[in-house]
């Protein structure tokens, strides 16, 4: 993809570099997360969002280092808890563009419960999951999206024997308003999906197939396996489920674009700071 369909009419004020910090990434050479970082800053530049109006929350893991490599407001939370932190932030500061970054282990294992209910709440934020079907930072254990016959981990040398979860199916059934999949080897497409996810109201899930060349070197073959079948998003949940029945895990594009109204906590503007402090006093 060579263009990103975002409505930018004014002269660009922010370049992609304006969203990057001075800290150099320490991912393994060839890690797909480099492309995701580049795509994220490109998408923000296309949207021309002031850096001080964007917050990026992450959990724990290789991909969760992302906030340190940006010049946005960032919060590196604890394992699996990025979504509730981001939910609280968006509820308190609805004026901010809230992004969440994490991996398949962080988001779908210890964070699985939070993922489910974030989809249900449908608060306006964008969740970017860099899925490599492995725990990379803890040296290559099977994750919730790992195939049951993968024998690459010393902990499960004969495979897990447990079926992998399907995060897009979970998101669709739980109520996410925007669901997409992309591939880190196509950074322009990743930027397009992030851009569209930010612009979509409610909770957006973007699954990025992001190869871990250290512990899953066979994932280098993803570039021959991905195919953009979802060039036209559907708005009917039943049709989206039918799409997933034929999904091989490598179809990319926007799966579903819903019309569910985002959840907006009603602020109580009559309360002063003193009143709020009294509510939380022990």
mmCIF file of C-alpha atoms in Angstrom:
data_model
loop_
_atom_site.group_PDB
_atom_site.id
_atom_site.type_symbol
_atom_site.label_atom_id
_atom_site.label_comp_id
_atom_site.label_asym_id
_atom_site.label_seq_id
_atom_site.Cartn_x
_atom_site.Cartn_y
_atom_site.Cartn_z
ATOM 1 C CA UNK A 1 0.000 0.000 0.000
ATOM 2 C CA UNK A 2 1.421 3.385 -1.006
ATOM 3 C CA UNK A 3 -1.157 5.721 0.469
ATOM 4 C CA UNK A 4 -3.003 6.056 3.753
ATOM 5 C CA UNK A 5 -6.653 7.127 3.378
ATOM 6 C CA UNK A 6 -6.670 9.785 6.089
ATOM 7 C CA UNK A 7 -8.177 13.211 5.607
ATOM 8 C CA UNK A 8 -5.321 15.647 6.018
ATOM 9 C CA UNK A 9 -6.141 18.999 4.420
ATOM 10 C CA UNK A 10 -3.740 21.352 6.166
ATOM 11 C CA UNK A 11 -0.039 21.616 5.545
ATOM 12 C CA UNK A 12 1.781 18.969 7.625
ATOM 13 C CA UNK A 13 3.044 20.285 10.944
ATOM 14 C CA UNK A 14 4.383 17.053 12.413
ATOM 15 C CA UNK A 15 6.648 14.557 10.707
ATOM 16 C CA UNK A 16 7.064 10.935 11.767
ATOM 17 C CA UNK A 17 10.303 11.855 13.528
ATOM 18 C CA UNK A 18 8.419 14.255 15.803
ATOM 19 C CA UNK A 19 6.808 11.241 17.469
ATOM 20 C CA UNK A 20 10.072 9.355 18.083
ATOM 21 C CA UNK A 21 12.182 9.634 21.217
ATOM 22 C CA UNK A 22 15.970 9.695 21.360
ATOM 23 C CA UNK A 23 16.065 6.197 22.851
ATOM 24 C CA UNK A 24 17.167 3.578 20.346
ATOM 25 C CA UNK A 25 15.170 0.325 20.268
ATOM 26 C CA UNK A 26 16.897 -2.765 21.631
ATOM 27 C CA UNK A 27 14.853 -5.388 19.814
ATOM 28 C CA UNK A 28 16.621 -8.249 18.084
ATOM 29 C CA UNK A 29 17.761 -7.527 14.520
ATOM 30 C CA UNK A 30 14.930 -8.454 12.188
ATOM 31 C CA UNK A 31 12.180 -8.120 14.801
ATOM 32 C CA UNK A 32 8.855 -7.066 13.288
ATOM 33 C CA UNK A 33 8.311 -4.540 16.070
ATOM 34 C CA UNK A 34 10.710 -2.112 14.359
ATOM 35 C CA UNK A 35 8.236 -1.846 11.491
ATOM 36 C CA UNK A 36 5.339 -1.340 13.875
ATOM 37 C CA UNK A 37 7.126 1.560 15.572
ATOM 38 C CA UNK A 38 7.807 3.131 12.187
ATOM 39 C CA UNK A 39 4.224 2.565 11.068
ATOM 40 C CA UNK A 40 2.816 4.044 14.263
ATOM 41 C CA UNK A 41 4.780 7.284 13.927
ATOM 42 C CA UNK A 42 3.842 7.484 10.248
ATOM 43 C CA UNK A 43 0.153 7.052 11.059
ATOM 44 C CA UNK A 44 0.277 9.773 13.717
ATOM 45 C CA UNK A 45 1.968 12.056 11.219
ATOM 46 C CA UNK A 46 -0.722 11.352 8.648
ATOM 47 C CA UNK A 47 -3.373 12.187 11.233
ATOM 48 C CA UNK A 48 -1.379 15.260 12.352
ATOM 49 C CA UNK A 49 -2.090 14.562 16.019
ATOM 50 C CA UNK A 50 -0.086 16.791 18.389
ATOM 51 C CA UNK A 51 2.222 14.497 20.431
ATOM 52 C CA UNK A 52 0.996 16.006 23.694
ATOM 53 C CA UNK A 53 -2.549 14.905 22.839
ATOM 54 C CA UNK A 54 -1.642 11.230 22.433
ATOM 55 C CA UNK A 55 -0.987 8.685 25.195
ATOM 56 C CA UNK A 56 0.551 5.240 24.641
ATOM 57 C CA UNK A 57 0.056 2.598 27.350
ATOM 58 C CA UNK A 58 1.779 -0.788 27.342
ATOM 59 C CA UNK A 59 2.153 -3.889 29.473
ATOM 60 C CA UNK A 60 5.222 -6.144 29.697
ATOM 61 C CA UNK A 61 7.115 -7.788 26.875
ATOM 62 C CA UNK A 62 9.261 -6.957 23.863
ATOM 63 C CA UNK A 63 6.505 -5.017 22.112
ATOM 64 C CA UNK A 64 5.571 -3.219 25.310
ATOM 65 C CA UNK A 65 8.802 -1.226 25.094
ATOM 66 C CA UNK A 66 7.092 0.939 22.502
ATOM 67 C CA UNK A 67 6.271 3.939 24.765
ATOM 68 C CA UNK A 68 9.963 4.481 25.526
ATOM 69 C CA UNK A 69 10.715 4.848 21.833
ATOM 70 C CA UNK A 70 8.117 7.554 21.252
ATOM 71 C CA UNK A 71 7.796 11.179 22.344
ATOM 72 C CA UNK A 72 4.167 10.706 23.358
ATOM 73 C CA UNK A 73 2.816 10.526 26.862
ATOM 74 C CA UNK A 74 3.661 6.968 27.837
ATOM 75 C CA UNK A 75 2.904 4.522 30.625
ATOM 76 C CA UNK A 76 4.711 1.195 30.924
ATOM 77 C CA UNK A 77 2.311 -0.728 33.150
ATOM 78 C CA UNK A 78 2.480 -4.229 34.634
ATOM 79 C CA UNK A 79 1.991 -7.553 32.890
ATOM 80 C CA UNK A 80 -1.424 -7.865 31.279
ATOM 81 C CA UNK A 81 -2.811 -4.668 32.795
ATOM 82 C CA UNK A 82 -2.324 -2.165 29.987
ATOM 83 C CA UNK A 83 -5.994 -2.143 28.972
ATOM 84 C CA UNK A 84 -7.483 -1.261 32.383
ATOM 85 C CA UNK A 85 -4.848 1.461 32.815
ATOM 86 C CA UNK A 86 -5.730 2.841 29.387
ATOM 87 C CA UNK A 87 -9.446 2.563 30.153
ATOM 88 C CA UNK A 88 -9.019 4.639 33.295
ATOM 89 C CA UNK A 89 -6.968 7.193 31.406
ATOM 90 C CA UNK A 90 -9.527 7.558 28.619
ATOM 91 C CA UNK A 91 -12.359 7.816 31.140
ATOM 92 C CA UNK A 92 -10.535 10.583 33.004
ATOM 93 C CA UNK A 93 -9.175 12.337 29.901
ATOM 94 C CA UNK A 94 -11.588 11.730 27.020
ATOM 95 C CA UNK A 95 -9.844 14.511 25.081
ATOM 96 C CA UNK A 96 -6.717 12.351 24.632
ATOM 97 C CA UNK A 97 -6.112 9.873 21.825
ATOM 98 C CA UNK A 98 -5.325 6.709 23.790
ATOM 99 C CA UNK A 99 -3.295 3.905 22.224
ATOM 100 C CA UNK A 100 -2.360 0.578 23.801
ATOM 101 C CA UNK A 101 0.543 -1.619 22.696
ATOM 102 C CA UNK A 102 1.383 -5.169 23.706
ATOM 103 C CA UNK A 103 2.006 -8.720 22.612
ATOM 104 C CA UNK A 104 0.023 -11.929 22.395
ATOM 105 C CA UNK A 105 1.245 -13.235 25.746
ATOM 106 C CA UNK A 106 0.663 -9.964 27.579
ATOM 107 C CA UNK A 107 -2.709 -9.325 25.981
ATOM 108 C CA UNK A 108 -4.314 -12.725 25.598
ATOM 109 C CA UNK A 109 -2.881 -14.710 28.542
ATOM 110 C CA UNK A 110 -2.569 -12.796 31.811
ATOM 111 C CA UNK A 111 -4.400 -9.911 30.166
ATOM 112 C CA UNK A 112 -7.099 -12.041 28.561
ATOM 113 C CA UNK A 113 -9.814 -11.078 31.027
ATOM 114 C CA UNK A 114 -9.067 -7.383 30.545
ATOM 115 C CA UNK A 115 -9.070 -7.837 26.773
ATOM 116 C CA UNK A 116 -12.510 -9.412 26.861
ATOM 117 C CA UNK A 117 -14.050 -6.627 28.923
ATOM 118 C CA UNK A 118 -12.277 -3.838 27.039
ATOM 119 C CA UNK A 119 -14.055 -5.089 23.928
ATOM 120 C CA UNK A 120 -17.349 -5.123 25.867
ATOM 121 C CA UNK A 121 -16.944 -1.607 27.232
ATOM 122 C CA UNK A 122 -16.120 -0.258 23.766
ATOM 123 C CA UNK A 123 -14.302 2.795 25.099
ATOM 124 C CA UNK A 124 -12.689 4.828 22.340
ATOM 125 C CA UNK A 125 -9.089 3.588 22.190
ATOM 126 C CA UNK A 126 -6.889 1.571 19.846
ATOM 127 C CA UNK A 127 -5.183 -1.673 20.874
ATOM 128 C CA UNK A 128 -2.166 -2.685 18.764
ATOM 129 C CA UNK A 129 -1.155 -6.287 19.453
ATOM 130 C CA UNK A 130 2.153 -7.479 18.008
ATOM 131 C CA UNK A 131 1.431 -11.182 17.731
ATOM 132 C CA UNK A 132 4.380 -13.548 17.178
ATOM 133 C CA UNK A 133 2.837 -16.603 18.864
ATOM 134 C CA UNK A 134 5.660 -16.833 21.401
ATOM 135 C CA UNK A 135 6.908 -15.302 24.642
ATOM 136 C CA UNK A 136 9.988 -13.596 23.219
ATOM 137 C CA UNK A 137 11.306 -11.657 26.206
ATOM 138 C CA UNK A 138 11.231 -14.723 28.471
ATOM 139 C CA UNK A 139 13.116 -16.816 25.929
ATOM 140 C CA UNK A 140 10.663 -18.591 23.715
ATOM 141 C CA UNK A 141 7.787 -20.251 25.549
ATOM 142 C CA UNK A 142 4.477 -21.025 23.838
ATOM 143 C CA UNK A 143 1.843 -18.287 24.061
ATOM 144 C CA UNK A 144 -1.968 -18.403 23.765
ATOM 145 C CA UNK A 145 -1.745 -17.999 19.972
ATOM 146 C CA UNK A 146 0.900 -20.724 19.508
ATOM 147 C CA UNK A 147 -0.175 -23.721 17.428
ATOM 148 C CA UNK A 148 -0.583 -26.905 19.527
ATOM 149 C CA UNK A 149 2.075 -28.796 17.543
ATOM 150 C CA UNK A 150 4.859 -26.210 17.848
ATOM 151 C CA UNK A 151 7.852 -28.015 19.389
ATOM 152 C CA UNK A 152 10.309 -25.128 19.582
ATOM 153 C CA UNK A 153 10.137 -24.577 23.343
ATOM 154 C CA UNK A 154 12.069 -26.637 25.902
ATOM 155 C CA UNK A 155 9.057 -26.358 28.191
ATOM 156 C CA UNK A 156 6.799 -28.046 25.633
ATOM 157 C CA UNK A 157 9.147 -30.100 23.424
ATOM 158 C CA UNK A 158 6.247 -32.165 22.104
ATOM 159 C CA UNK A 159 3.969 -29.200 21.595
ATOM 160 C CA UNK A 160 1.364 -27.776 23.944
ATOM 161 C CA UNK A 161 -1.461 -29.988 22.741
ATOM 162 C CA UNK A 162 -3.781 -27.019 23.404
ATOM 163 C CA UNK A 163 -5.612 -25.281 20.603
ATOM 164 C CA UNK A 164 -4.557 -21.689 19.982
ATOM 165 C CA UNK A 165 -7.051 -18.958 20.745
ATOM 166 C CA UNK A 166 -8.399 -16.756 17.965
ATOM 167 C CA UNK A 167 -8.286 -13.151 19.183
ATOM 168 C CA UNK A 168 -10.301 -11.718 16.302
ATOM 169 C CA UNK A 169 -13.172 -14.096 17.060
ATOM 170 C CA UNK A 170 -13.046 -13.105 20.727
ATOM 171 C CA UNK A 171 -13.014 -9.406 19.880
ATOM 172 C CA UNK A 172 -15.926 -9.771 17.488
ATOM 173 C CA UNK A 173 -18.069 -11.769 19.905
ATOM 174 C CA UNK A 174 -17.259 -9.470 22.826
ATOM 175 C CA UNK A 175 -18.238 -6.255 21.064
ATOM 176 C CA UNK A 176 -15.151 -4.534 19.629
ATOM 177 C CA UNK A 177 -16.176 -1.882 17.125
ATOM 178 C CA UNK A 178 -13.203 -2.104 14.742
ATOM 179 C CA UNK A 179 -11.157 -5.240 14.047
ATOM 180 C CA UNK A 180 -8.230 -5.539 11.650
ATOM 181 C CA UNK A 181 -5.173 -7.654 10.944
ATOM 182 C CA UNK A 182 -1.943 -6.629 9.257
ATOM 183 C CA UNK A 183 1.649 -7.788 8.798
ATOM 184 C CA UNK A 184 4.781 -6.056 10.067
ATOM 185 C CA UNK A 185 6.530 -6.789 6.780
ATOM 186 C CA UNK A 186 4.130 -4.346 5.109
ATOM 187 C CA UNK A 187 4.677 -1.181 7.178
ATOM 188 C CA UNK A 188 2.546 1.038 4.941
ATOM 189 C CA UNK A 189 -0.394 -1.295 5.466
ATOM 190 C CA UNK A 190 0.275 -1.359 9.228
ATOM 191 C CA UNK A 191 0.209 2.451 9.227
ATOM 192 C CA UNK A 192 -3.051 2.431 7.287
ATOM 193 C CA UNK A 193 -4.680 0.037 9.773
ATOM 194 C CA UNK A 194 -3.493 2.093 12.761
ATOM 195 C CA UNK A 195 -4.749 5.235 11.105
ATOM 196 C CA UNK A 196 -8.165 3.727 10.458
ATOM 197 C CA UNK A 197 -8.309 2.209 13.938
ATOM 198 C CA UNK A 198 -7.662 5.574 15.589
ATOM 199 C CA UNK A 199 -10.311 7.259 13.484
ATOM 200 C CA UNK A 200 -12.905 4.563 14.181
ATOM 201 C CA UNK A 201 -15.104 5.253 17.233
ATOM 202 C CA UNK A 202 -15.056 2.828 20.137
ATOM 203 C CA UNK A 203 -12.608 0.016 20.850
ATOM 204 C CA UNK A 204 -10.313 -0.899 17.954
ATOM 205 C CA UNK A 205 -8.209 -4.064 17.798
ATOM 206 C CA UNK A 206 -5.329 -4.271 15.348
ATOM 207 C CA UNK A 207 -3.567 -7.635 15.292
ATOM 208 C CA UNK A 208 -0.108 -7.243 13.755
ATOM 209 C CA UNK A 209 1.624 -10.431 12.672
ATOM 210 C CA UNK A 210 5.079 -9.448 13.910
ATOM 211 C CA UNK A 211 7.716 -12.176 13.363
ATOM 212 C CA UNK A 212 10.094 -13.179 16.160
ATOM 213 C CA UNK A 213 13.109 -14.207 14.107
ATOM 214 C CA UNK A 214 15.025 -15.257 17.227
ATOM 215 C CA UNK A 215 12.662 -17.871 18.656
ATOM 216 C CA UNK A 216 10.384 -18.421 15.651
ATOM 217 C CA UNK A 217 12.741 -18.120 12.641
ATOM 218 C CA UNK A 218 10.221 -19.935 10.481
ATOM 219 C CA UNK A 219 8.062 -16.815 10.709
ATOM 220 C CA UNK A 220 10.293 -15.222 8.098
ATOM 221 C CA UNK A 221 8.010 -17.074 5.700
ATOM 222 C CA UNK A 222 5.044 -14.908 6.696
ATOM 223 C CA UNK A 223 5.713 -12.600 3.746
ATOM 224 C CA UNK A 224 4.790 -15.426 1.361
ATOM 225 C CA UNK A 225 1.736 -16.435 3.411
ATOM 226 C CA UNK A 226 -0.099 -13.165 4.085
ATOM 227 C CA UNK A 227 -2.824 -12.148 1.648
ATOM 228 C CA UNK A 228 -5.057 -9.103 1.735
ATOM 229 C CA UNK A 229 -8.462 -10.725 1.539
ATOM 230 C CA UNK A 230 -10.259 -8.161 3.678
ATOM 231 C CA UNK A 231 -9.905 -5.149 1.412
ATOM 232 C CA UNK A 232 -13.560 -4.274 2.035
ATOM 233 C CA UNK A 233 -14.692 -4.247 5.688
ATOM 234 C CA UNK A 234 -18.088 -5.619 6.621
ATOM 235 C CA UNK A 235 -20.513 -3.990 9.025
ATOM 236 C CA UNK A 236 -22.606 -7.080 9.746
ATOM 237 C CA UNK A 237 -21.285 -9.243 12.604
ATOM 238 C CA UNK A 238 -22.715 -12.433 11.129
ATOM 239 C CA UNK A 239 -20.879 -11.821 7.864
ATOM 240 C CA UNK A 240 -17.683 -11.093 9.803
ATOM 241 C CA UNK A 241 -18.015 -14.401 11.676
ATOM 242 C CA UNK A 242 -18.486 -16.212 8.379
ATOM 243 C CA UNK A 243 -15.284 -14.627 7.124
ATOM 244 C CA UNK A 244 -13.436 -15.978 10.129
ATOM 245 C CA UNK A 245 -14.694 -19.512 9.506
ATOM 246 C CA UNK A 246 -12.536 -19.566 6.377
ATOM 247 C CA UNK A 247 -9.625 -17.629 7.917
ATOM 248 C CA UNK A 248 -6.196 -19.255 7.754
ATOM 249 C CA UNK A 249 -4.687 -16.706 10.120
ATOM 250 C CA UNK A 250 -2.936 -14.765 7.350
ATOM 251 C CA UNK A 251 -5.743 -12.725 5.799
ATOM 252 C CA UNK A 252 -5.108 -8.996 6.283
ATOM 253 C CA UNK A 253 -7.201 -5.859 6.114
ATOM 254 C CA UNK A 254 -10.211 -4.603 8.051
ATOM 255 C CA UNK A 255 -12.345 -7.535 9.115
ATOM 256 C CA UNK A 256 -15.174 -5.587 10.736
ATOM 257 C CA UNK A 257 -16.283 -1.999 11.179
ATOM 258 C CA UNK A 258 -19.229 -1.769 13.535
ATOM 259 C CA UNK A 259 -21.612 1.001 14.472
ATOM 260 C CA UNK A 260 -21.831 0.390 18.225
ATOM 261 C CA UNK A 261 -21.945 3.581 20.232
ATOM 262 C CA UNK A 262 -18.742 4.046 22.275
ATOM 263 C CA UNK A 263 -19.065 4.052 26.042
ATOM 264 C CA UNK A 264 -18.590 7.529 27.509
ATOM 265 C CA UNK A 265 -18.433 7.719 31.324
ATOM 266 C CA UNK A 266 -20.536 10.664 32.422
ATOM 267 C CA UNK A 267 -18.233 13.216 34.092
ATOM 268 C CA UNK A 268 -19.491 15.047 37.156
ATOM 269 C CA UNK A 269 -18.399 18.596 36.439
ATOM 270 C CA UNK A 270 -19.909 19.858 39.683
ATOM 271 C CA UNK A 271 -17.281 18.149 41.838
ATOM 272 C CA UNK A 272 -14.222 20.086 42.905
ATOM 273 C CA UNK A 273 -10.788 18.575 43.401
ATOM 274 C CA UNK A 274 -11.374 18.686 47.152
ATOM 275 C CA UNK A 275 -14.638 16.738 46.747
ATOM 276 C CA UNK A 276 -12.903 14.150 44.607
ATOM 277 C CA UNK A 277 -10.122 13.713 47.166
ATOM 278 C CA UNK A 278 -12.719 13.131 49.876
ATOM 279 C CA UNK A 279 -14.208 10.278 47.854
ATOM 280 C CA UNK A 280 -10.873 8.472 47.824
ATOM 281 C CA UNK A 281 -9.827 9.272 51.391
ATOM 282 C CA UNK A 282 -9.069 6.224 53.545
#
